[in-house]
XYZ file of C-alpha atoms in Angstrom:
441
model
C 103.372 203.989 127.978
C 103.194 203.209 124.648
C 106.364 201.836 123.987
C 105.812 199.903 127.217
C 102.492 198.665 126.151
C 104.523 197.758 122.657
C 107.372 195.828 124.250
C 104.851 194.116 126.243
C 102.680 193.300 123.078
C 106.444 192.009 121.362
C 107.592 190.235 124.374
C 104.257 188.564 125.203
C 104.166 187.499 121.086
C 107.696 185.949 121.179
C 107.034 184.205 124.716
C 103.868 182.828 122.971
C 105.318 181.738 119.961
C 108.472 179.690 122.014
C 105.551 177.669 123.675
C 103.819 177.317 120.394
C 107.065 175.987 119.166
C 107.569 173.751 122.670
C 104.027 171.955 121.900
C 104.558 171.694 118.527
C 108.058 169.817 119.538
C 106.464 168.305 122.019
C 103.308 166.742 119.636
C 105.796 165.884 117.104
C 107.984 163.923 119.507
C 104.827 161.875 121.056
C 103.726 161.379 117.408
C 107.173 159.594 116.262
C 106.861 157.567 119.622
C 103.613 156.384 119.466
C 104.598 155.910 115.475
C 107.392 153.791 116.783
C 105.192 151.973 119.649
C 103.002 151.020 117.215
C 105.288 149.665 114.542
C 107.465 147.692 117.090
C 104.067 146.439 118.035
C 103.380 145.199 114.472
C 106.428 143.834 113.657
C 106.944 141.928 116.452
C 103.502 140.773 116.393
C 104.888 139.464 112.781
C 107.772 138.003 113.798
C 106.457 136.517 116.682
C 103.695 135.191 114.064
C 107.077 133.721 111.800
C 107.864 132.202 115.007
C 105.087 129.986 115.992
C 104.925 129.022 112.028
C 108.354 128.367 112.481
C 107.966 126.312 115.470
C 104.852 124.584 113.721
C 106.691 123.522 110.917
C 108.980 122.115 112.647
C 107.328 119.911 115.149
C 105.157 119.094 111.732
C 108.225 118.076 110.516
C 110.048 115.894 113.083
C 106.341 114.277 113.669
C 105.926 113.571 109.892
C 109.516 111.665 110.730
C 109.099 110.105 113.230
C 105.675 108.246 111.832
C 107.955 107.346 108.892
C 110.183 106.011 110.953
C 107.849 104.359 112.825
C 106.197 103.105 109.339
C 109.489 101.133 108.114
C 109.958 99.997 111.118
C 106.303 98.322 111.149
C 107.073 97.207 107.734
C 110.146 96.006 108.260
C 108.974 93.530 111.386
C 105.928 92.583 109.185
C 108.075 91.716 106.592
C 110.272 89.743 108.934
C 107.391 87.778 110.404
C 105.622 87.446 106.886
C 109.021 85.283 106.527
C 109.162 83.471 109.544
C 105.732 82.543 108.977
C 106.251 80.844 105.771
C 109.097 79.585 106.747
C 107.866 77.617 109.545
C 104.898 76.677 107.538
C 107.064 75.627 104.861
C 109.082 73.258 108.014
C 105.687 71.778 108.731
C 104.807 71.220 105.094
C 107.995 69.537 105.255
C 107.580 67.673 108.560
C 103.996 66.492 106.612
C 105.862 65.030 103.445
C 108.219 63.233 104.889
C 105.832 61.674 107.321
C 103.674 60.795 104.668
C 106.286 59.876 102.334
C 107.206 57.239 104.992
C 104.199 56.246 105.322
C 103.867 55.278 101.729
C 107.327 53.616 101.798
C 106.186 51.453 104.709
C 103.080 50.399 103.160
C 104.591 49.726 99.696
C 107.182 47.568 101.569
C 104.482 46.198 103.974
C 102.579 45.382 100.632
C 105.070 43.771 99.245
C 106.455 42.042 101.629
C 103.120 40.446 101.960
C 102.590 39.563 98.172
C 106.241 37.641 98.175
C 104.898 36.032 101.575
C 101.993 35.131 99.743
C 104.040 33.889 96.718
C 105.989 31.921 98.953
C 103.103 30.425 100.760
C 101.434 29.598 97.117
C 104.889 27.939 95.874
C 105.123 25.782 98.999
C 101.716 24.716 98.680
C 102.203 23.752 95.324
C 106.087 21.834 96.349
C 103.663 20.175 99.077
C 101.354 18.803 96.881
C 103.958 17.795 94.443
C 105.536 15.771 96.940
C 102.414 14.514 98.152
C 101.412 13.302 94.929
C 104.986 11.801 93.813
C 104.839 10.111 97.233
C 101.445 8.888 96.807
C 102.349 7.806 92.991
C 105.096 6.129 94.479
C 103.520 4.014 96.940
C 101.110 3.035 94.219
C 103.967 2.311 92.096
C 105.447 -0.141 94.526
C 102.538 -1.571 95.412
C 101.181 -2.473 92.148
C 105.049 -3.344 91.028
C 104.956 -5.806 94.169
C 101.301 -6.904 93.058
C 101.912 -7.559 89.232
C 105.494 -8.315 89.664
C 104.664 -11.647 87.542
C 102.882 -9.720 85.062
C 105.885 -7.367 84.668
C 108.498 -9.895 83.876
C 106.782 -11.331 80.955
C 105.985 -7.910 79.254
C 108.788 -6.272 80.177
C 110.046 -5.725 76.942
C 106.857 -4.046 75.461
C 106.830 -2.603 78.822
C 110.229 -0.938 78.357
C 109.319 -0.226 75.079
C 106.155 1.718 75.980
C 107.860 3.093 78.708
C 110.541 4.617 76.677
C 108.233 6.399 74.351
C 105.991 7.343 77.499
C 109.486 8.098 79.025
C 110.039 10.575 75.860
C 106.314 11.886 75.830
C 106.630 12.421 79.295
C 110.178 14.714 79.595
C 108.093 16.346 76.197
C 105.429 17.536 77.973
C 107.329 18.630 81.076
C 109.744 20.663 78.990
C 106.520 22.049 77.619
C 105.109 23.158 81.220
C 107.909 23.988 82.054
C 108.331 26.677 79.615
C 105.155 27.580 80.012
C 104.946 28.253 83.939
C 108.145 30.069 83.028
C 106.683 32.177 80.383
C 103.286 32.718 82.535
C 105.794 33.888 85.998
C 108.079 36.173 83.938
C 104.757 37.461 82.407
C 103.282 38.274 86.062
C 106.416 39.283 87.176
C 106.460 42.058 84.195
C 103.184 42.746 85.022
C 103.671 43.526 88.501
C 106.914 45.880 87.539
C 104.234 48.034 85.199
C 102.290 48.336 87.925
C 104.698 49.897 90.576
C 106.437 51.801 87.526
C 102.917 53.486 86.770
C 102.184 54.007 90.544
C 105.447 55.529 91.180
C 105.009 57.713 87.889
C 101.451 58.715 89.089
C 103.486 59.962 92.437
C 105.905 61.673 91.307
C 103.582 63.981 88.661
C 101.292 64.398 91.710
C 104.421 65.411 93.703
C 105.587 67.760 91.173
C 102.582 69.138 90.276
C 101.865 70.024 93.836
C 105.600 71.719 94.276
C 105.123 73.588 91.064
C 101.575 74.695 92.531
C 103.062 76.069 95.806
C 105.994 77.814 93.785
C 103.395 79.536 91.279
C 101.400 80.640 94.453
C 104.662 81.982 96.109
C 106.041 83.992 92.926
C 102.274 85.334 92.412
C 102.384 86.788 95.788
C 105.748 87.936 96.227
C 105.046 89.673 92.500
C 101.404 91.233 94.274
C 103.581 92.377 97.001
C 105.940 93.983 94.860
C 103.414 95.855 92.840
C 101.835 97.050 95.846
C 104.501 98.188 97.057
C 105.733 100.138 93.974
C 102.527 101.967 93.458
C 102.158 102.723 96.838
C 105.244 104.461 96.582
C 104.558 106.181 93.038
C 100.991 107.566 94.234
C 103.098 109.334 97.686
C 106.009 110.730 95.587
C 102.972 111.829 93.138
C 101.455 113.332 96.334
C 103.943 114.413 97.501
C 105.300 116.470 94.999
C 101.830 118.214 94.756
C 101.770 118.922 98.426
C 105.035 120.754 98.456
C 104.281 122.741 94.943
C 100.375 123.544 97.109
C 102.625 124.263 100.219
C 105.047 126.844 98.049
C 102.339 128.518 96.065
C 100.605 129.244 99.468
C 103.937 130.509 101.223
C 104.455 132.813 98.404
C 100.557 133.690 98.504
C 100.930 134.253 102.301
C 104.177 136.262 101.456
C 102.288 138.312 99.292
C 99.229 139.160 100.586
C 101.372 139.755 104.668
C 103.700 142.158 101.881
C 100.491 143.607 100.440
C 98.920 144.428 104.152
C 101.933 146.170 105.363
C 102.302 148.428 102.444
C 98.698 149.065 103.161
C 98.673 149.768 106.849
C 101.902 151.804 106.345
C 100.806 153.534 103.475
C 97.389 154.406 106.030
C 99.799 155.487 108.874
C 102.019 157.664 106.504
C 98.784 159.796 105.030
C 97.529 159.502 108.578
C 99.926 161.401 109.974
C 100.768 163.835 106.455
C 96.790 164.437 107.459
C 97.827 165.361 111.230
C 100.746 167.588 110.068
C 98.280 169.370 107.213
C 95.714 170.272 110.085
C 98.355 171.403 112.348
C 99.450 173.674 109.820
C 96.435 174.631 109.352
C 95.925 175.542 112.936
C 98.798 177.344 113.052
C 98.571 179.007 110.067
C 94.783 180.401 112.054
C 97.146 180.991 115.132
C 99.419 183.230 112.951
C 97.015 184.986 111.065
C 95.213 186.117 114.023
C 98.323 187.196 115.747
C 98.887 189.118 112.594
C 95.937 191.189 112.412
C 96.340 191.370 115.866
C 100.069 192.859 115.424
C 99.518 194.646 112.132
C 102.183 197.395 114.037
C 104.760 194.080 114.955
C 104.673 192.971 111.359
C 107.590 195.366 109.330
C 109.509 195.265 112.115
C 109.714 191.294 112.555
C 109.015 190.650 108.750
C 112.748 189.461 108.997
C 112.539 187.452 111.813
C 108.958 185.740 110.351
C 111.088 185.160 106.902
C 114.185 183.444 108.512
C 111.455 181.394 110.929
C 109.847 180.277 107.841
C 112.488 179.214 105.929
C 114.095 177.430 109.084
C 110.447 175.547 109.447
C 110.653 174.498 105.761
C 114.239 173.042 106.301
C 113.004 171.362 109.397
C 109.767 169.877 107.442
C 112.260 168.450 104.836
C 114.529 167.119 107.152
C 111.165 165.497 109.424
C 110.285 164.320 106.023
C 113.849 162.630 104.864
C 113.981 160.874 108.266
C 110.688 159.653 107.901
C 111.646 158.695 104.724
C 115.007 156.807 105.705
C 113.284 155.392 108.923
C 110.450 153.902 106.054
C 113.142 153.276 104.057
C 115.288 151.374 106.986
C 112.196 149.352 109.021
C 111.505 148.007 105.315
C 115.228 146.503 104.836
C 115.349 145.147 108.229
C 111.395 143.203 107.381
C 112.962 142.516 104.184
C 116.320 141.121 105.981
C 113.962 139.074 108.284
C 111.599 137.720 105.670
C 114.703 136.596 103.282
C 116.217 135.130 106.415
C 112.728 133.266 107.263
C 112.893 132.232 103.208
C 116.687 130.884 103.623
C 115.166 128.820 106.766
C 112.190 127.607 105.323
C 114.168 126.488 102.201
C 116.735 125.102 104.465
C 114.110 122.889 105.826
C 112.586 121.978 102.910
C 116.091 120.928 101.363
C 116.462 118.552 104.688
C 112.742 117.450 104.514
C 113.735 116.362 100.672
C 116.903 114.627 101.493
C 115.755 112.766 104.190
C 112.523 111.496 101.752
C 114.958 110.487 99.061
C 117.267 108.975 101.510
C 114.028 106.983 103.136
C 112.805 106.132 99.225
C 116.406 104.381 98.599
C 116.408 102.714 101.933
C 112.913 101.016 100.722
C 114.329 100.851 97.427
C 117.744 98.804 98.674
C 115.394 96.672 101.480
C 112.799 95.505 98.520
C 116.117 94.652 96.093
C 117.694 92.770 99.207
C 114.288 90.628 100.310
C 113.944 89.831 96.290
C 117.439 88.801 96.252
C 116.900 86.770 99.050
C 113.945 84.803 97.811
C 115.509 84.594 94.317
C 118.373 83.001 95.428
C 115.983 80.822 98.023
C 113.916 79.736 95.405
C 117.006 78.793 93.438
C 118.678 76.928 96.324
C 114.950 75.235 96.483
C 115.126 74.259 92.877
C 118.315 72.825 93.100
C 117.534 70.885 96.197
C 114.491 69.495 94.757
C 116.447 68.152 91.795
C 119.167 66.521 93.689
C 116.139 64.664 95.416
C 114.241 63.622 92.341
C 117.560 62.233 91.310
C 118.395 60.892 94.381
C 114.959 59.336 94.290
C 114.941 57.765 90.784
C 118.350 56.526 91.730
C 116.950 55.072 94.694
C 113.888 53.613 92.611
C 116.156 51.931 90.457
C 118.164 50.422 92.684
C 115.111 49.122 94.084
C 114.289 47.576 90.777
C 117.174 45.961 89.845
C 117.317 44.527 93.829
C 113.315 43.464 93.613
C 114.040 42.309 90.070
C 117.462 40.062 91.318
C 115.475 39.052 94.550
C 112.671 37.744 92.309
C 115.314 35.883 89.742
C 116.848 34.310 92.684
C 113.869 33.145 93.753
C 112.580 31.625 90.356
C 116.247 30.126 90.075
C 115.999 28.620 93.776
C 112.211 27.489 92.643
C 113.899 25.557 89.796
C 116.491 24.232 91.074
C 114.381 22.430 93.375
C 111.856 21.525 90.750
C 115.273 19.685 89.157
C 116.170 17.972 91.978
C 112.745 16.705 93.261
C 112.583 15.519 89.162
C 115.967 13.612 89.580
C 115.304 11.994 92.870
C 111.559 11.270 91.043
C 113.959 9.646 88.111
C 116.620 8.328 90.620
C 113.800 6.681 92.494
C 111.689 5.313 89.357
C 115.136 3.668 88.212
C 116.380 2.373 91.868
C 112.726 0.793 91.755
C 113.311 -1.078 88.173
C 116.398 -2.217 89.072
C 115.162 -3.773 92.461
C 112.043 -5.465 90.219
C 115.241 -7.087 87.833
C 117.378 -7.701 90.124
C 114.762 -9.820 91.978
C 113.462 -11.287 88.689
C-alpha cells in the first residue's frame, strides 16, 4: 500500500509537472503573440504614419508646382499685355503726332500762302497806283504840252537843258530808291527767314525734348521692373533656402525623437516582459518548493531527473533569450531598412523639388534676358528711326528754303522787270511825246 500510495504520489507529481510545463508553453507562446500583435500594430501604425507624410509631401509638392506654374504663366501674359499696351499707346502717340504735325504743316503753308497773297495784293496795289499816277502825269503832260506848246518852242533850249540835268537828277534818285526798296525787301525777306528758322528750331527742341522725356520714362521703368524682379527673386531663393535647411533640421528632429520613442517603448516591453518571466519564476520556484517539502521522500530519487530538468530549462531560457534577442535585433534592421528607404525617397524628392526650382529660376532668368533684348534692340531700332527722320526732316526744311528762297527771288526779279519796262515805256512815251511837240513845231 505503500509503494502504491508512493507511485501514486510520483505519478501524480510528474503528471502535474507536464501540465505545469503545458501552461508554461502555453503562456509563453500567447506572450510572443501578443508581443508580435502588438509590434505589427506599432510598426504599421508607423509606416502607415510615413505614408500619409509621404502622400502629404507629395500633393504639397505637385501643388507648390502647379501655383508656380500657374505664377509664370500669369507673369508671362502680364508681361505680354504690359507690351501690347504700350505698344498700342505708343501707335496712338503716333497717330497724335502725325496728325498734329500736319496740322502745323497746313497752317504754316496756309500762313504763308496768305502772307505772299498779301505781298502780292500790296505789290499790285502799289503797280496800280504807279500806273495811275504815270497815266495821270501823262495826261497832264499832254495837256499842258498842248496848252503851252508856244511857250515851249521858244525855251526849248533852256528847257532841254534843264531837262537834261532834271533828266540826270531824276534816273539819280531812282537808282537811289531803287536800291533802297531793294535793300529794305531783301532786309524783310531775311527777316522773315529768322523767323521760321527760330520757329522751326523752337519745334524741333520741343520735339526732342519730349522724345527724350518718354525714352527716360521708359528706361526708368523697364530698370524698376528689373529690380523688382531681381529682388523678388533673391528674397525667395533666400527663403527658400531657409525653409528647406528648417524643413531638414525638423525631419532629422522628427527622426530622432520617432528613434528615441521606439527605443523607449521597446526598451518598456523588453523589462515588461523580463518582469513577467522573473514572477513566473518566482511562482514556480513557490510551486517547486512546496512540492518539495511535500516530496521530501521523491527528492534523492529524482535529484537526477530535477538536475537534467534544470539544466534543460536554463538552455531553453538562453535560447528564449537569443531569439528574443535576434527577433530585437531583426524588427530593428527591417525599421532601419524602411526608414533609410523613406530617407532615399524623401531625398529623392527633394533633389527633383531642387531641379525643377533651378530649372524654373533659369527659365525667368532666360525670359527677363530675352524681353531686355527685345526692348534694347527696340529702343535701338527707335533711335535709328528717329534719326533718319530728323534728317529726313532738315533735308526737307532745306529744300523748303532754298524753294521759298528761289520762289521769293523770282518774284523780286519778275517785280523788277516790270518796274523796267513800265520805266521804258514811261521814257519811250516822254520821248514819242517830244518828238510829236518838234515835229509839229
Amino acid at each position: 500500500r505503500e509503494a502504491a500510495l508512493c507511485v501514486q504520489r510520483r505519478y501524480r507529481s510528474h503528471r502535474y509537472a507536464l501540465q505545469l510545463k503545458e501552461d508554461y508553453r502555453k503562456l509563453k507562446g500567447a506572450c510572443i503573440r501578443i508581443q508580435a500583435v502588438v509590434r505589427g500594430f506599432l510598426v504599421r501604425k508607423q509606416i502607415q504614419r510615413w505614408r500619409e507624410t509621404a502622400v502629404f509631401l507629395q500633393t504639397r509638392y505637385r501643388m507648390k508646382r502647379d501655383r508656380q506654374h500657374y505664377l509664370s504663366i500669369r507673369c508671362a501674359a502680364v508681361v505680354i499685355q504690359n507690351h501690347y499696351r504700350a505698344h498700342k499707346k505708343q501707335l496712338c502717340q503716333r497717330q497724335e503726332f502725325l496728325q498734329v504735325k500736319k496740322a502745323a504743316v497746313c497752317l504754316q503753308a496756309a500762313y504763308r500762302g496768305w502772307k505772299a497773297r498779301k505781298k502780292l495784293e500790296l505789290e499790285y496795289r502799289a503797280a496800280v497806283k504807279i500806273q495811275t499816277a504815270f497815266r495821270t502825269y501823262a495826261a497832264t503832260i499832254k495837256y499842258k504840252a498842248m496848252v503851252q506848246a508856244s511857250i515851249v518852242i521858244q525855251r526849248w533850249y533852256r528847257a532841254c537843258e534843264t531837262g537834261n540835268r532834271q533828266r540826270l537828277d531824276f534816273l539819280r534818285t531812282r537808282a537811289a530808291v531803287l536800291s533802297l526798296q531793294a535793300a529794305f525787301r531783301s532786309w524783310k525777306v531775311r527777316k522773315q527767314i529768322r523767323r521760321q528758322c527760330v520757329a522751326a528750331t523752337k519745334i524741333q527742341s520741343a520735339f526732342r525734348k519730349f522724345m527724350a522725356l518718354k525714352k527716360y520714362r521708359l528706361m526708368s521703368r523697364a530698370a524698376l521692373t528689373i529690380q523688382k524682379h531681381y529682388r523678388a527673386r533673391v528674397i525667395g531663393q533666400k527663403q527658400r533656402q531657409e525653409y528647406v535647411q528648417l524643413r531638414n533640421s525638423v525631419v532629422r528632429l522628427q527622426a530622432i525623437c520617432r528613434g528615441k520613442t521606439v527605443r523607449k517603448t521597446i526598451q518598456k516591453k523588453h523589462h515588461l516582459a523580463t518582469v513577467i518571466q522573473s514572477y513566473y519564476r518566482m511562482h514556480v520556484n513557490q510551486l517547486k518548493y512546496k512540492k518539495l517539502r511535500e516530496a521530501t521522500l521523491v527528492i534523492q530519487k529524482y535529484f537526477r531527473a530535477y538536475c537534467l530538468k534544470k539544466s534543460q530549462r536554463a538552455i531553453y531560457l538562453r535560447t528564449k533569450e537569443a531569439v528574443l534577442v535576434l527577433q530585437s535585433a531583426y524588427r530593428g534592421m527591417t525599421v532601419r531598412k524602411q526608414l533609410s528607404k523613406l530617407n532615399k525617397a524623401a531625398a529623392t524628392i527633394q533633389a527633383a523639388f531642387k531641379s525643377y526650382l533651378v530649372k524654373k529660376g533659369y527659365e525667368r532668368l532666360r525670359s527677363a534676358a530675352i524681353v531686355v533684348q527685345r526692348r534694347y534692340r527696340a529702343a535701338i531700332h527707335a533711335k535709328r528711326q528717329k534719326q533718319k527722320y530728323l534728317s529726313l526732316k532738315k533735308a526737307t526744311l532745306k529744300m523748303q528754303a532754298i524753294y521759298r528762297g528761289a520762289r521769293v527771288r523770282r518774284q523780286i526779279h519778275s517785280m523788277q522787270q516790270a518796274a523796267v519796262c513800265i520805266q521804258a515805256t514811261f521814257k519811250m512815251h516822254r520821248m514819242s511825246i517830244k518828238y510829236q511837240a518838234m515835229r509839229t513845231v
